Amino acid sequence: MQPIESRSTQTAPPTFFGHPKGVFYLAFTEAWERFSFYGMTGLVVLYMVNQLLLPGHVEHIAGFAKFRYAIESVSGPLSTQALASQIFGLYSAFVYFTPLLGGMIADRWIGQRNAVVIGAVSMSAGHIAMAADQSFLLALLLLVVGSGFLKGNISSQVGALYPPRDESMRSRGFIIFSTGINVGSVVGPLLCGLLAQVYGWHYGFGVAAIFMLVGLSTYLYGYRYLPARVEREDHDDKRLAKGDWRIVGALSVVIMITILPSIANLQIYNVGPVWTQQHVAARIDGLQIPVPWYQALYGLSSILCAPALLWIWRRRASRQRDSHEVAKIGMGAGLAAASNLVLVAAILLSDGEPVNPLWPVLYTVVLGVSFMYYWPTLLALVSRVAPPGLNATMIGVAFMSLFIANSLIGWLGSFYERMSPIRFWTLHAAIGAAGGVMVTLVGRHLITHLQDPAELSKGR
């Protein structure tokens, strides 16, 4: 019997609205997985600051004394907020480091489809373990390992469902996939935040575990539509040609640039909830707003802007005026800077009074549009131009940018109590703006180096 991998390269995959059916199963899987991830993420910093790291609770965490000693041996003594920031930074950083290893394992041995299943099982166990104080560190470890197998490999499968040269459709496919991410990032904080506020922290974490299991079930249901292994071409010679190395180098520079808007974006999950709890009016017309609901708006704004962006990009492409992915990444960096300046304006205009909730709403809306400009665009670019045989690995390298960014937001967040809020958010606006400046300075050079070697030689 012919293996599934071979058949998938010889017959056209079933389509739905012009896209491979597998894209929609991947998008729904990611929606449920992101529901659980962002639902937990929306709670974890507030949970640590308001309960877990306080006396009477922190003593119950298995292995925490040694863990804290290891952190403070590098950073020095930390307050509760600073320690929570460092823990969140380390956790979220390694969530994005392990996909590099998971991509390499999938590329060389087990294939992307098996890797995603392993990752989903591990993440389900991690969310279940989060429901108890004692297993907090074990929960973080399981989530980190599971993310390593799932994240890069599921993204790589999206790109593998499209023909190698179909740049436009692949970009739209990643928009569909990213919309699934953002659906989960909206519903997760809304429901988990409400349950945590009404019934307690562990109810919020418990529902996150349930929906991770739903994500695993969705993936298994669509199993037959998904590529077992991402292999665009059969290469006997695995060595990279000179042109391939040029592309890998240019991609690496683009990935490094995206670290800057990621820092400006991702602080919304670390210091963002603490600042909101301290400085934003908690009620509107008598309705108390759970802090994680503001994070839900981050994903909601990305969902709502996706159809408009798709229409604009499709229209520009039909006129052969579509911007290159590198230029879109630069626009995303500029929007990340603008969003942080919104918080600066809010603090200045509030004059010491609680900040009107409309300001953090505007902040998250602009931030969500920024995400759609730079992150799915980066994934589409990597999937399109990465040399054959290194696709999942380069996707893992892209996620490494989030490892660095989250490490830095944890470190920067530890200075929050020593800086004024104006200085803190102005710093993040400057970091985002630096990404836009770098694209302006070297973007054309990068675009030239990202061209296919054959196409580049034709243009000479």
Coordinates of C-alpha atoms in Angstrom, one line a residue:
M1 CA 0.0 0.0 0.0
Q2 CA 1.4 3.4 -0.9
P3 CA 2.2 5.6 2.1
I4 CA 0.1 8.7 2.9
E5 CA 3.1 11.0 2.4
S6 CA 3.6 9.9 -1.2
R7 CA -0.1 10.1 -2.2
S8 CA -0.4 13.6 -0.8
T9 CA 2.3 14.8 -3.1
Q10 CA 0.6 13.3 -6.2
T11 CA -3.0 14.2 -5.9
A12 CA -4.6 17.6 -5.2
P13 CA -5.9 17.8 -1.6
P14 CA -9.6 18.3 -1.0
T15 CA -10.4 22.0 -0.9
F16 CA -12.9 24.3 1.0
F17 CA -13.5 27.8 -0.3
G18 CA -10.4 27.4 -2.5
H19 CA -8.1 26.4 0.4
P20 CA -7.0 22.9 1.4
K21 CA -9.4 21.4 4.0
G22 CA -6.4 20.7 6.2
V23 CA -5.9 24.4 6.8
F24 CA -9.3 24.7 8.5
Y25 CA -8.6 21.7 10.8
L26 CA -5.2 23.2 11.7
A27 CA -6.9 26.6 12.3
F28 CA -9.6 25.0 14.6
T29 CA -7.0 22.9 16.4
E30 CA -4.9 26.1 17.0
A31 CA -8.0 28.0 18.1
W32 CA -8.7 25.5 20.9
E33 CA -5.0 25.2 21.8
R34 CA -4.8 29.0 21.9
F35 CA -8.0 29.2 24.0
S36 CA -6.3 27.1 26.7
F37 CA -2.9 28.9 26.3
Y38 CA -4.2 32.4 26.4
G39 CA -6.8 31.6 29.0
M40 CA -4.1 30.4 31.3
T41 CA -1.7 33.2 30.3
G42 CA -4.3 35.8 31.1
L43 CA -4.5 34.6 34.6
V44 CA -1.0 33.4 35.5
V45 CA 0.7 36.7 36.4
L46 CA -2.2 38.0 38.4
Y47 CA -2.5 34.6 40.1
M48 CA 1.2 34.7 41.1
V49 CA 1.0 38.4 42.3
N50 CA -2.3 38.1 44.1
Q51 CA -2.1 34.6 45.6
L52 CA 0.5 32.0 44.6
L53 CA 3.7 33.8 45.5
L54 CA 2.3 35.2 48.8
P55 CA 3.0 33.6 52.2
G56 CA 0.6 30.8 52.9
H57 CA 0.7 29.6 49.3
V58 CA 4.3 29.8 48.0
E59 CA 5.5 27.3 50.5
H60 CA 3.3 24.6 48.9
I61 CA 4.8 24.7 45.5
A62 CA 7.0 21.7 45.0
G63 CA 10.6 22.6 44.3
F64 CA 10.0 26.3 44.4
A65 CA 12.6 27.2 47.0
K66 CA 15.5 25.9 44.8
F67 CA 13.8 27.5 41.7
R68 CA 13.7 30.9 43.4
Y69 CA 17.2 30.6 44.6
A70 CA 18.4 29.9 41.1
I71 CA 16.7 33.0 39.7
E72 CA 17.7 35.3 42.5
S73 CA 21.3 34.1 42.4
V74 CA 21.5 35.8 39.0
S75 CA 19.1 38.8 39.4
G76 CA 19.4 39.5 43.2
P77 CA 16.5 39.7 45.6
L78 CA 13.2 40.2 43.8
S79 CA 9.8 41.6 45.0
T80 CA 6.7 39.5 44.4
Q81 CA 5.9 41.4 41.2
A82 CA 9.4 41.3 39.9
L83 CA 9.7 37.6 40.6
A84 CA 6.3 36.9 38.9
S85 CA 7.6 38.9 35.9
Q86 CA 10.8 36.8 35.7
I87 CA 8.9 33.5 36.0
F88 CA 6.5 34.5 33.3
G89 CA 9.3 35.7 31.1
L90 CA 11.2 32.4 31.5
Y91 CA 8.1 30.3 31.0
S92 CA 6.9 32.2 27.9
A93 CA 10.4 32.3 26.5
F94 CA 10.9 28.6 26.7
V95 CA 7.4 28.0 25.2
Y96 CA 9.0 29.5 22.1
F97 CA 12.5 28.0 22.4
T98 CA 11.4 24.4 22.4
P99 CA 9.7 24.6 18.9
L100 CA 13.2 24.7 17.4
L101 CA 14.0 21.3 19.0
G102 CA 10.6 20.0 18.1
G103 CA 11.0 21.1 14.5
M104 CA 14.4 19.4 14.3
I105 CA 13.0 16.1 15.8
A106 CA 10.0 16.2 13.4
D107 CA 12.2 17.0 10.3
R108 CA 14.6 14.1 11.1
W109 CA 12.6 11.4 12.8
I110 CA 8.9 11.4 13.6
G111 CA 7.3 13.8 11.1
Q112 CA 5.2 16.9 11.9
R113 CA 1.9 15.1 12.3
N114 CA 3.1 12.7 15.1
A115 CA 4.9 15.6 16.8
V116 CA 1.7 17.7 17.0
V117 CA -0.1 14.8 18.7
I118 CA 2.7 14.4 21.2
G119 CA 2.7 18.1 21.9
A120 CA -1.1 18.3 22.4
V121 CA -1.1 15.4 24.9
S122 CA 1.7 17.0 26.9
M123 CA 0.0 20.4 26.9
S124 CA -3.2 18.8 28.1
A125 CA -1.4 17.3 31.0
G126 CA 0.2 20.6 31.8
H127 CA -3.1 22.5 31.9
I128 CA -4.5 19.8 34.2
A129 CA -1.5 20.1 36.5
M130 CA -2.0 23.9 36.7
A131 CA -5.2 23.3 38.7
A132 CA -3.1 22.7 41.9
D133 CA -0.6 24.9 43.6
Q134 CA 1.7 22.0 44.4
S135 CA 2.2 21.1 40.7
F136 CA 2.7 24.7 39.4
L137 CA 6.3 24.2 38.2
L138 CA 5.5 20.7 36.8
A139 CA 2.6 22.3 34.9
L140 CA 4.9 24.9 33.3
L141 CA 7.4 22.2 32.3
L142 CA 4.8 20.1 30.6
L143 CA 3.4 23.1 28.8
V144 CA 6.9 24.1 27.6
V145 CA 7.6 20.6 26.3
G146 CA 4.3 20.3 24.6
S147 CA 4.6 23.6 22.9
G148 CA 7.9 22.5 21.5
F149 CA 6.4 19.6 19.7
L150 CA 3.2 21.4 18.6
K151 CA 3.8 25.1 17.7
G152 CA 6.5 25.0 14.9
N153 CA 5.2 21.8 13.5
I154 CA 1.6 22.8 13.1
S155 CA 2.7 26.1 11.5
S156 CA 4.9 24.2 9.1
Q157 CA 2.0 22.0 8.1
V158 CA 0.0 25.1 7.0
G159 CA 2.7 26.1 4.5
A160 CA 3.1 22.5 3.2
L161 CA -0.5 22.4 2.1
Y162 CA 0.1 24.9 -0.6
P163 CA 2.2 24.7 -3.9
P164 CA 5.7 26.1 -3.3
R165 CA 5.3 29.1 -5.6
D166 CA 1.8 30.1 -4.6
E167 CA 2.9 33.0 -2.4
S168 CA -0.5 34.8 -2.4
M169 CA -2.6 31.8 -1.4
R170 CA -0.1 30.7 1.2
S171 CA -0.2 34.2 2.9
R172 CA -4.0 34.0 3.0
G173 CA -3.7 30.5 4.4
F174 CA -1.6 31.8 7.2
I175 CA -4.1 34.6 7.8
I176 CA -6.9 31.9 8.2
F177 CA -4.6 30.0 10.6
S178 CA -3.7 33.1 12.6
T179 CA -7.4 34.0 12.8
G180 CA -7.9 30.6 14.5
I181 CA -5.1 31.7 16.9
N182 CA -6.9 34.9 17.6
V183 CA -10.3 33.3 18.1
G184 CA -8.8 31.3 20.9
S185 CA -6.9 34.3 22.3
V186 CA -10.3 36.1 22.6
V187 CA -12.5 33.5 24.1
G188 CA -9.8 32.1 26.4
P189 CA -9.2 35.2 28.5
L190 CA -12.9 36.1 28.4
L191 CA -14.2 32.8 29.8
C192 CA -11.2 31.9 32.0
G193 CA -11.0 35.4 33.4
L194 CA -14.7 35.4 34.3
L195 CA -14.6 31.9 35.9
A196 CA -11.5 32.9 37.9
Q197 CA -13.2 36.1 39.1
V198 CA -16.5 34.4 40.1
Y199 CA -15.4 31.0 41.3
G200 CA -11.6 31.2 41.9
W201 CA -8.3 30.8 40.0
H202 CA -8.4 27.0 39.6
Y203 CA -11.7 27.0 37.8
G204 CA -10.2 29.3 35.2
F205 CA -7.2 27.0 34.8
G206 CA -9.5 23.9 34.8
V207 CA -11.5 25.0 31.8
A208 CA -8.3 25.7 29.9
A209 CA -7.4 22.1 30.4
I210 CA -10.8 21.0 29.0
F211 CA -10.4 23.0 25.8
M212 CA -6.8 21.7 25.2
L213 CA -8.3 18.2 25.0
V214 CA -10.9 19.5 22.5
G215 CA -8.0 20.8 20.4
L216 CA -6.4 17.4 20.4
S217 CA -9.7 15.8 19.4
T218 CA -10.1 18.3 16.5
Y219 CA -6.6 17.5 15.2
L220 CA -7.2 13.8 15.3
Y221 CA -10.5 14.2 13.5
G222 CA -8.8 16.0 10.6
Y223 CA -5.7 13.7 10.6
R224 CA -6.3 12.3 7.1
Y225 CA -6.2 15.8 5.6
L226 CA -2.8 16.7 7.1
P227 CA 0.7 16.0 5.8
A228 CA 2.6 13.5 7.9
R229 CA 5.9 15.0 7.0
V230 CA 6.7 18.3 5.4
E231 CA 8.8 17.5 2.3
R232 CA 8.4 19.7 -0.7
E233 CA 11.0 18.0 -2.8
D234 CA 13.1 14.8 -2.6
H235 CA 16.7 15.8 -2.2
D236 CA 19.5 13.3 -2.2
D237 CA 22.0 16.0 -1.5
K238 CA 21.2 17.6 1.8
R239 CA 23.9 20.2 1.6
L240 CA 22.8 23.9 1.1
A241 CA 23.9 25.7 -2.0
K242 CA 25.5 29.2 -1.8
G243 CA 22.1 30.7 -2.7
D244 CA 20.4 28.8 0.1
W245 CA 22.8 30.1 2.6
R246 CA 22.1 33.6 1.4
I247 CA 18.4 33.1 1.9
V248 CA 18.9 31.6 5.4
G249 CA 21.1 34.5 6.4
A250 CA 18.6 37.1 5.1
L251 CA 15.7 35.3 6.9
S252 CA 17.7 35.2 10.1
V253 CA 18.1 39.0 9.9
V254 CA 14.3 39.5 9.3
I255 CA 13.6 37.2 12.2
M256 CA 15.9 39.2 14.5
I257 CA 14.2 42.4 13.5
T258 CA 10.8 41.0 14.6
I259 CA 12.1 40.6 18.1
L260 CA 11.6 44.4 18.6
P261 CA 7.8 44.6 17.8
S262 CA 7.3 41.3 19.7
I263 CA 8.7 43.0 22.9
A264 CA 6.4 45.9 22.3
N265 CA 3.5 43.6 21.8
L266 CA 4.0 40.8 24.4
Q267 CA 4.3 43.0 27.5
I268 CA 0.5 43.1 27.4
Y269 CA 0.6 39.6 29.0
N270 CA 3.2 40.4 31.7
V271 CA 3.3 43.9 33.1
G272 CA 0.1 44.8 31.2
P273 CA -2.3 43.0 33.7
V274 CA -0.5 44.4 36.7
W275 CA -0.6 48.0 35.4
T276 CA -4.2 47.6 34.4
Q277 CA -5.1 46.3 37.9
Q278 CA -3.3 49.2 39.5
H279 CA -4.2 52.2 37.3
V280 CA -7.3 51.5 35.1
A281 CA -10.8 52.1 36.5
A282 CA -12.2 48.7 37.4
R283 CA -15.9 49.4 36.6
I284 CA -18.0 50.8 33.8
D285 CA -21.6 51.7 34.7
G286 CA -21.3 49.4 37.7
L287 CA -20.0 46.5 35.7
Q288 CA -16.7 45.1 37.0
I289 CA -14.3 44.3 34.1
P290 CA -12.0 41.2 34.7
V291 CA -8.5 42.3 33.8
P292 CA -7.9 39.4 31.3
W293 CA -10.8 40.8 29.2
Y294 CA -8.5 43.5 28.0
Q295 CA -6.1 40.8 26.7
A296 CA -9.1 39.2 24.9
L297 CA -9.4 42.5 22.9
Y298 CA -5.9 41.9 21.6
G299 CA -7.0 38.8 19.7
L300 CA -10.5 40.3 18.8
S301 CA -9.0 43.3 17.1
S302 CA -6.7 41.0 15.1
I303 CA -9.8 38.9 14.0
L304 CA -11.8 42.0 13.0
C305 CA -9.0 43.5 11.0
A306 CA -8.1 40.3 9.1
P307 CA -10.9 40.6 6.4
A308 CA -9.9 44.2 5.8
L309 CA -6.2 43.3 5.5
L310 CA -7.0 40.3 3.2
W311 CA -9.1 42.6 0.9
I312 CA -6.4 45.3 0.8
W313 CA -3.6 42.9 0.1
R314 CA -5.6 40.9 -2.5
R315 CA -6.5 44.2 -4.3
R316 CA -2.9 45.4 -4.3
A317 CA -1.7 42.0 -5.5
S318 CA -4.2 42.1 -8.4
R319 CA -2.6 45.4 -9.4
Q320 CA 0.9 44.0 -8.9
R321 CA 1.4 46.6 -6.1
D322 CA 1.4 44.3 -3.1
S323 CA 4.0 45.1 -0.5
H324 CA 6.7 42.6 0.2
E325 CA 6.5 40.7 3.5
V326 CA 9.5 42.6 4.9
A327 CA 7.7 45.9 4.3
K328 CA 4.6 44.6 6.1
I329 CA 6.8 43.6 9.1
G330 CA 8.1 47.1 9.2
M331 CA 4.5 48.4 9.3
G332 CA 3.7 46.1 12.2
A333 CA 6.7 47.4 14.1
G334 CA 5.5 51.0 13.7
L335 CA 2.0 50.1 14.9
A336 CA 3.5 48.4 17.9
A337 CA 5.3 51.6 18.8
A338 CA 2.1 53.6 18.3
S339 CA 0.1 51.3 20.6
N340 CA 2.5 51.9 23.5
L341 CA 2.3 55.6 23.0
V342 CA -1.4 55.3 23.5
L343 CA -0.7 54.2 27.1
V344 CA 1.7 57.1 27.6
A345 CA -1.0 59.5 26.4
A346 CA -3.6 57.9 28.7
I347 CA -1.3 58.3 31.8
L348 CA -0.5 61.9 31.0
L349 CA -4.2 62.9 30.4
S350 CA -5.5 61.0 33.4
D351 CA -3.5 63.4 35.7
G352 CA -3.2 60.8 38.6
E353 CA -6.9 59.7 38.4
P354 CA -7.8 56.1 37.3
V355 CA -7.4 55.7 33.6
N356 CA -10.6 55.5 31.5
P357 CA -11.0 51.9 30.2
L358 CA -11.3 53.2 26.7
W359 CA -7.5 53.9 26.6
P360 CA -6.4 50.3 27.2
V361 CA -9.1 49.3 24.7
L362 CA -7.5 51.5 22.0
Y363 CA -4.1 50.2 23.0
T364 CA -5.1 46.6 22.5
V365 CA -6.8 47.3 19.2
V366 CA -3.8 48.9 17.6
L367 CA -1.6 46.2 19.1
G368 CA -3.8 43.5 17.5
V369 CA -3.5 45.1 14.1
S370 CA 0.3 45.3 14.6
F371 CA 0.4 41.5 15.3
M372 CA -1.5 40.7 12.0
Y373 CA 0.9 42.8 10.0
Y374 CA 4.1 41.2 11.3
W375 CA 3.7 37.7 12.8
P376 CA 1.6 35.7 10.2
T377 CA 3.6 37.6 7.5
L378 CA 6.8 36.3 9.0
L379 CA 5.6 32.7 9.1
A380 CA 4.4 33.0 5.5
L381 CA 7.8 34.4 4.4
V382 CA 9.8 31.7 6.2
S383 CA 7.5 28.9 4.8
R384 CA 7.8 30.3 1.2
V385 CA 11.6 30.9 0.9
A386 CA 13.3 28.6 3.4
P387 CA 15.4 25.9 1.6
P388 CA 13.8 22.5 1.2
G389 CA 14.5 20.1 4.1
L390 CA 14.8 23.1 6.6
N391 CA 11.3 24.3 6.6
A392 CA 10.2 23.2 10.1
T393 CA 13.6 24.0 11.5
M394 CA 13.4 27.6 10.1
I395 CA 9.9 27.9 11.5
G396 CA 11.4 26.9 14.8
V397 CA 14.1 29.6 14.4
A398 CA 11.2 32.1 13.8
F399 CA 9.7 31.0 17.2
M400 CA 13.2 31.6 18.7
S401 CA 12.6 35.3 18.2
L402 CA 9.7 35.0 20.6
F403 CA 12.0 33.1 23.0
I404 CA 14.4 36.1 23.0
A405 CA 11.5 38.6 23.2
N406 CA 9.8 36.9 26.1
S407 CA 13.1 36.6 28.0
L408 CA 13.5 40.3 27.6
I409 CA 10.0 41.2 28.6
G410 CA 10.5 39.2 31.8
W411 CA 13.7 41.1 32.5
L412 CA 12.3 44.5 31.6
G413 CA 9.2 43.8 33.6
S414 CA 11.3 43.3 36.7
F415 CA 12.2 47.1 36.5
Y416 CA 8.5 48.1 36.4
E417 CA 8.3 49.1 40.1
R418 CA 11.5 51.1 39.8
M419 CA 10.3 53.1 36.8
S420 CA 7.4 55.4 36.3
P421 CA 4.6 54.0 34.1
I422 CA 5.3 56.8 31.6
R423 CA 9.0 55.8 31.3
F424 CA 8.1 52.1 31.1
W425 CA 5.7 52.4 28.2
T426 CA 7.7 55.0 26.4
L427 CA 10.6 52.5 26.5
H428 CA 8.5 49.9 24.8
A429 CA 7.3 52.4 22.2
A430 CA 10.9 53.1 21.4
I431 CA 11.7 49.4 21.1
G432 CA 8.9 48.9 18.6
A433 CA 9.9 52.0 16.6
A434 CA 13.4 50.7 16.3
G435 CA 12.1 47.7 14.4
G436 CA 10.4 50.0 11.9
V437 CA 13.6 52.0 11.5
M438 CA 15.7 48.9 10.8
V439 CA 13.3 47.8 8.1
T440 CA 13.5 51.2 6.5
L441 CA 17.3 51.1 6.5
V442 CA 18.0 47.5 5.3
G443 CA 14.6 46.3 3.9
R444 CA 15.5 46.6 0.2
H445 CA 18.7 44.8 0.7
L446 CA 16.9 42.0 2.5
I447 CA 14.3 41.7 -0.2
T448 CA 17.0 41.2 -2.8
H449 CA 18.7 38.5 -0.8
L450 CA 15.4 36.6 -0.2
Q451 CA 14.8 36.0 -3.9
D452 CA 15.1 32.5 -5.3
P453 CA 18.6 32.0 -6.7
A454 CA 17.2 31.1 -10.2
E455 CA 14.9 34.1 -10.3
L456 CA 17.7 36.4 -9.1
S457 CA 20.0 35.1 -11.9
K458 CA 17.3 35.8 -14.5
G459 CA 16.9 39.4 -13.4
R460 CA 20.6 40.1 -13.9

